[in-house]
Every structure is written in C-alpha cells, then in structure tokens.
Amino acid sequence: MSGEAASGKQDLFALVALGDLQRLRTALAGGEAADPRDRYGATPLYWAAAGADGAAVAALLDAGADPGAVTDAGNTPLMVAAAMGAGAVVRRLLAAGAEVGHQNRWGLDAMRWAQWSPDAAAMRELLQQKASGDRFA
C-alpha cells in the first residue's frame, strides 16, 4: 500500500494506513476523489477493508467509493474483508452493493476468501446474503 497512487496522490492511502479517520473525512469532504488507484489497481476502500477498519470503510463509501472496485488481479474490498473475518465490514460492503459472486482471475469469490479466515463472522454475513438471494451470482 505504500506505493504511490496512479494519480500521483498518496493522501487517502496514507490516511487509511495510518488510521487517521479525522483527516480522511476532511480530505473527502474537501473534494478528494474517493477511488484513486495504487499501482496494483487497489483503492483506499480495498485497503480499509483489508485493515478491517469499519469507520474508514463507512467514510469512503459515504463519499462515493465504489464497493465493487476491482484490483488488477480481480480482487474486491469484499473479498479481502471476508478473508480478514471482518463481519461488520462485510455487512457494510454488502449493504453498499458489493457483489458476493464476483470472481478474481483465479476463479475465487468472497465465499472462498472467507474460508481462509479463522473468524466465522464474515462467512455468516455472506451466507445470510446468499440465503436472501441478493447479488449472489
């Protein structure tokens, strides 16, 4: 995540990495784009989800970040949140429209990523989503 964003700005990536929610919100309120990409195609939302930082995820989504943004490898914030076992983050991403059935270039979806987590919270959220039939391809 320490790489420079493709746009030449690192601000949101650094703020997410530092967990500086106040400055993140200020930057977003000041018009900073919510979806810059780093050299791997990941967004600040992806890295906030990877850190299981529910407050940063909420701030980015509220500022218009795309919950379905896909990295160069085809991974999404939902996948990485599922792998981390971050049930509350998974729930927030699903509520924002993240697609459970999206597969990365290796054919893995969020359910498969959740199997790697020692915490079953994310898997429970994904299974509830599957049971409801919403956005599960």
mmCIF file of C-alpha atoms in Angstrom:
data_model
loop_
_atom_site.group_PDB
_atom_site.id
_atom_site.type_symbol
_atom_site.label_atom_id
_atom_site.label_comp_id
_atom_site.label_asym_id
_atom_site.label_seq_id
_atom_site.Cartn_x
_atom_site.Cartn_y
_atom_site.Cartn_z
ATOM 1 C CA MET A 1 0.000 0.000 0.000
ATOM 2 C CA SER A 2 2.957 2.299 0.388
ATOM 3 C CA GLY A 3 3.185 2.707 -3.393
ATOM 4 C CA GLU A 4 2.201 5.969 -4.986
ATOM 5 C CA ALA A 5 -1.326 6.172 -6.373
ATOM 6 C CA ALA A 6 -1.613 6.205 -10.149
ATOM 7 C CA SER A 7 -2.904 9.780 -9.983
ATOM 8 C CA GLY A 8 0.247 10.865 -8.173
ATOM 9 C CA LYS A 9 -1.624 11.372 -4.877
ATOM 10 C CA GLN A 10 -0.962 9.264 -1.827
ATOM 11 C CA ASP A 11 -3.087 11.140 0.671
ATOM 12 C CA LEU A 12 -6.060 8.798 1.051
ATOM 13 C CA PHE A 13 -3.870 5.692 1.007
ATOM 14 C CA ALA A 14 -1.633 7.134 3.724
ATOM 15 C CA LEU A 15 -4.586 8.279 5.818
ATOM 16 C CA VAL A 16 -6.161 4.826 5.631
ATOM 17 C CA ALA A 17 -2.832 3.173 6.500
ATOM 18 C CA LEU A 18 -2.385 5.489 9.483
ATOM 19 C CA GLY A 19 -5.985 5.059 10.616
ATOM 20 C CA ASP A 20 -6.391 8.844 10.592
ATOM 21 C CA LEU A 21 -10.162 8.970 10.285
ATOM 22 C CA GLN A 22 -10.478 12.688 11.007
ATOM 23 C CA ARG A 23 -8.091 13.694 8.215
ATOM 24 C CA LEU A 24 -9.601 11.091 5.883
ATOM 25 C CA ARG A 25 -13.054 12.603 6.366
ATOM 26 C CA THR A 26 -11.633 16.101 5.907
ATOM 27 C CA ALA A 27 -9.908 15.127 2.647
ATOM 28 C CA LEU A 28 -13.075 13.503 1.313
ATOM 29 C CA ALA A 29 -15.227 16.471 2.361
ATOM 30 C CA GLY A 30 -12.716 18.736 0.627
ATOM 31 C CA GLY A 31 -13.364 17.014 -2.680
ATOM 32 C CA GLU A 32 -10.626 14.390 -2.755
ATOM 33 C CA ALA A 33 -11.734 11.593 -5.120
ATOM 34 C CA ALA A 34 -12.775 8.514 -3.128
ATOM 35 C CA ASP A 35 -11.459 5.976 -5.656
ATOM 36 C CA PRO A 36 -7.838 6.699 -6.634
ATOM 37 C CA ARG A 37 -5.879 3.598 -7.635
ATOM 38 C CA ASP A 38 -2.474 2.430 -6.500
ATOM 39 C CA ARG A 39 -0.034 0.574 -8.736
ATOM 40 C CA TYR A 40 -1.971 -2.673 -8.155
ATOM 41 C CA GLY A 41 -5.308 -1.139 -9.042
ATOM 42 C CA ALA A 42 -6.445 -1.159 -5.407
ATOM 43 C CA THR A 43 -8.424 1.710 -3.905
ATOM 44 C CA PRO A 44 -8.334 3.174 -0.395
ATOM 45 C CA LEU A 45 -11.568 1.244 0.236
ATOM 46 C CA TYR A 46 -9.771 -2.011 -0.570
ATOM 47 C CA TRP A 47 -7.022 -1.211 1.936
ATOM 48 C CA ALA A 48 -9.510 -0.045 4.587
ATOM 49 C CA ALA A 49 -11.351 -3.352 4.162
ATOM 50 C CA ALA A 50 -8.044 -5.233 4.379
ATOM 51 C CA GLY A 51 -7.401 -3.486 7.686
ATOM 52 C CA ALA A 52 -10.935 -4.277 8.884
ATOM 53 C CA ASP A 53 -11.338 -0.538 9.519
ATOM 54 C CA GLY A 54 -15.097 -0.165 9.583
ATOM 55 C CA ALA A 55 -15.031 3.592 10.201
ATOM 56 C CA ALA A 56 -12.760 4.241 7.204
ATOM 57 C CA VAL A 57 -14.856 1.898 5.053
ATOM 58 C CA ALA A 58 -18.001 3.816 6.031
ATOM 59 C CA ALA A 59 -16.376 7.201 5.366
ATOM 60 C CA LEU A 60 -15.150 6.117 1.933
ATOM 61 C CA LEU A 61 -18.492 4.569 0.954
ATOM 62 C CA ASP A 62 -20.341 7.667 2.159
ATOM 63 C CA ALA A 63 -18.032 9.724 -0.084
ATOM 64 C CA GLY A 64 -18.941 7.623 -3.117
ATOM 65 C CA ALA A 65 -16.250 4.927 -3.173
ATOM 66 C CA ASP A 66 -17.197 2.003 -5.412
ATOM 67 C CA PRO A 67 -17.841 -1.122 -3.273
ATOM 68 C CA GLY A 68 -17.262 -3.263 -6.351
ATOM 69 C CA ALA A 69 -13.931 -1.736 -7.392
ATOM 70 C CA VAL A 70 -11.702 -4.479 -8.771
ATOM 71 C CA THR A 71 -7.906 -4.632 -8.464
ATOM 72 C CA ASP A 72 -5.666 -5.666 -11.352
ATOM 73 C CA ALA A 73 -5.874 -9.237 -10.012
ATOM 74 C CA GLY A 74 -9.670 -9.073 -9.924
ATOM 75 C CA ASN A 75 -9.962 -8.807 -6.143
ATOM 76 C CA THR A 76 -12.544 -6.640 -4.394
ATOM 77 C CA PRO A 77 -12.865 -4.975 -0.981
ATOM 78 C CA LEU A 78 -15.489 -7.595 -0.091
ATOM 79 C CA MET A 79 -13.048 -10.423 -0.771
ATOM 80 C CA VAL A 80 -10.313 -9.021 1.430
ATOM 81 C CA ALA A 81 -12.757 -8.121 4.215
ATOM 82 C CA ALA A 82 -14.063 -11.687 4.075
ATOM 83 C CA ALA A 83 -10.532 -13.087 4.336
ATOM 84 C CA MET A 84 -9.936 -10.908 7.394
ATOM 85 C CA GLY A 85 -13.132 -12.195 9.013
ATOM 86 C CA ALA A 86 -14.392 -8.615 9.319
ATOM 87 C CA GLY A 87 -18.108 -9.321 9.597
ATOM 88 C CA ALA A 88 -19.158 -5.702 10.184
ATOM 89 C CA VAL A 89 -17.129 -4.522 7.174
ATOM 90 C CA VAL A 90 -18.576 -7.315 5.028
ATOM 91 C CA ARG A 91 -22.087 -6.303 6.114
ATOM 92 C CA ARG A 92 -21.415 -2.638 5.223
ATOM 93 C CA LEU A 93 -19.970 -3.535 1.811
ATOM 94 C CA LEU A 94 -22.923 -5.801 1.046
ATOM 95 C CA ALA A 95 -25.357 -3.031 2.046
ATOM 96 C CA ALA A 96 -23.498 -0.716 -0.349
ATOM 97 C CA GLY A 97 -23.983 -3.150 -3.228
ATOM 98 C CA ALA A 98 -20.850 -5.307 -3.261
ATOM 99 C CA GLU A 99 -21.325 -8.461 -5.326
ATOM 100 C CA VAL A 100 -20.712 -11.709 -3.450
ATOM 101 C CA GLY A 101 -20.305 -13.855 -6.555
ATOM 102 C CA HIS A 102 -17.629 -11.800 -8.306
ATOM 103 C CA GLN A 103 -14.611 -13.993 -9.082
ATOM 104 C CA ASN A 104 -10.994 -12.890 -9.362
ATOM 105 C CA ARG A 105 -8.648 -14.102 -12.103
ATOM 106 C CA TRP A 106 -8.169 -17.419 -10.252
ATOM 107 C CA GLY A 107 -11.902 -18.055 -10.015
ATOM 108 C CA LEU A 108 -12.144 -17.290 -6.287
ATOM 109 C CA ASP A 109 -15.087 -15.370 -4.849
ATOM 110 C CA ALA A 110 -15.728 -13.794 -1.428
ATOM 111 C CA MET A 111 -17.076 -17.074 -0.023
ATOM 112 C CA ARG A 112 -13.798 -18.785 -0.859
ATOM 113 C CA TRP A 113 -11.811 -15.907 0.653
ATOM 114 C CA ALA A 114 -13.894 -16.129 3.855
ATOM 115 C CA GLN A 115 -12.869 -19.770 4.260
ATOM 116 C CA TRP A 116 -9.304 -18.585 4.943
ATOM 117 C CA SER A 117 -10.366 -16.558 7.953
ATOM 118 C CA PRO A 118 -10.217 -18.008 11.468
ATOM 119 C CA ASP A 119 -13.199 -15.778 12.336
ATOM 120 C CA ALA A 120 -16.558 -17.010 11.059
ATOM 121 C CA ALA A 121 -18.270 -13.590 11.203
ATOM 122 C CA ALA A 122 -17.654 -12.792 7.537
ATOM 123 C CA MET A 123 -18.805 -16.224 6.398
ATOM 124 C CA ARG A 124 -22.045 -15.792 8.369
ATOM 125 C CA GLU A 125 -22.704 -12.451 6.651
ATOM 126 C CA LEU A 126 -22.026 -13.939 3.217
ATOM 127 C CA LEU A 127 -24.224 -16.966 3.879
ATOM 128 C CA GLN A 128 -27.059 -14.690 5.013
ATOM 129 C CA GLN A 129 -26.658 -12.745 1.766
ATOM 130 C CA LYS A 130 -26.707 -15.975 -0.237
ATOM 131 C CA ALA A 131 -29.849 -17.127 1.576
ATOM 132 C CA SER A 132 -31.580 -13.872 0.697
ATOM 133 C CA GLY A 133 -30.655 -14.348 -2.970
ATOM 134 C CA ASP A 134 -29.366 -10.794 -3.346
ATOM 135 C CA ARG A 135 -26.332 -10.039 -5.573
ATOM 136 C CA PHE A 136 -25.070 -13.608 -5.480
ATOM 137 C CA ALA A 137 -24.024 -14.666 -8.944
#
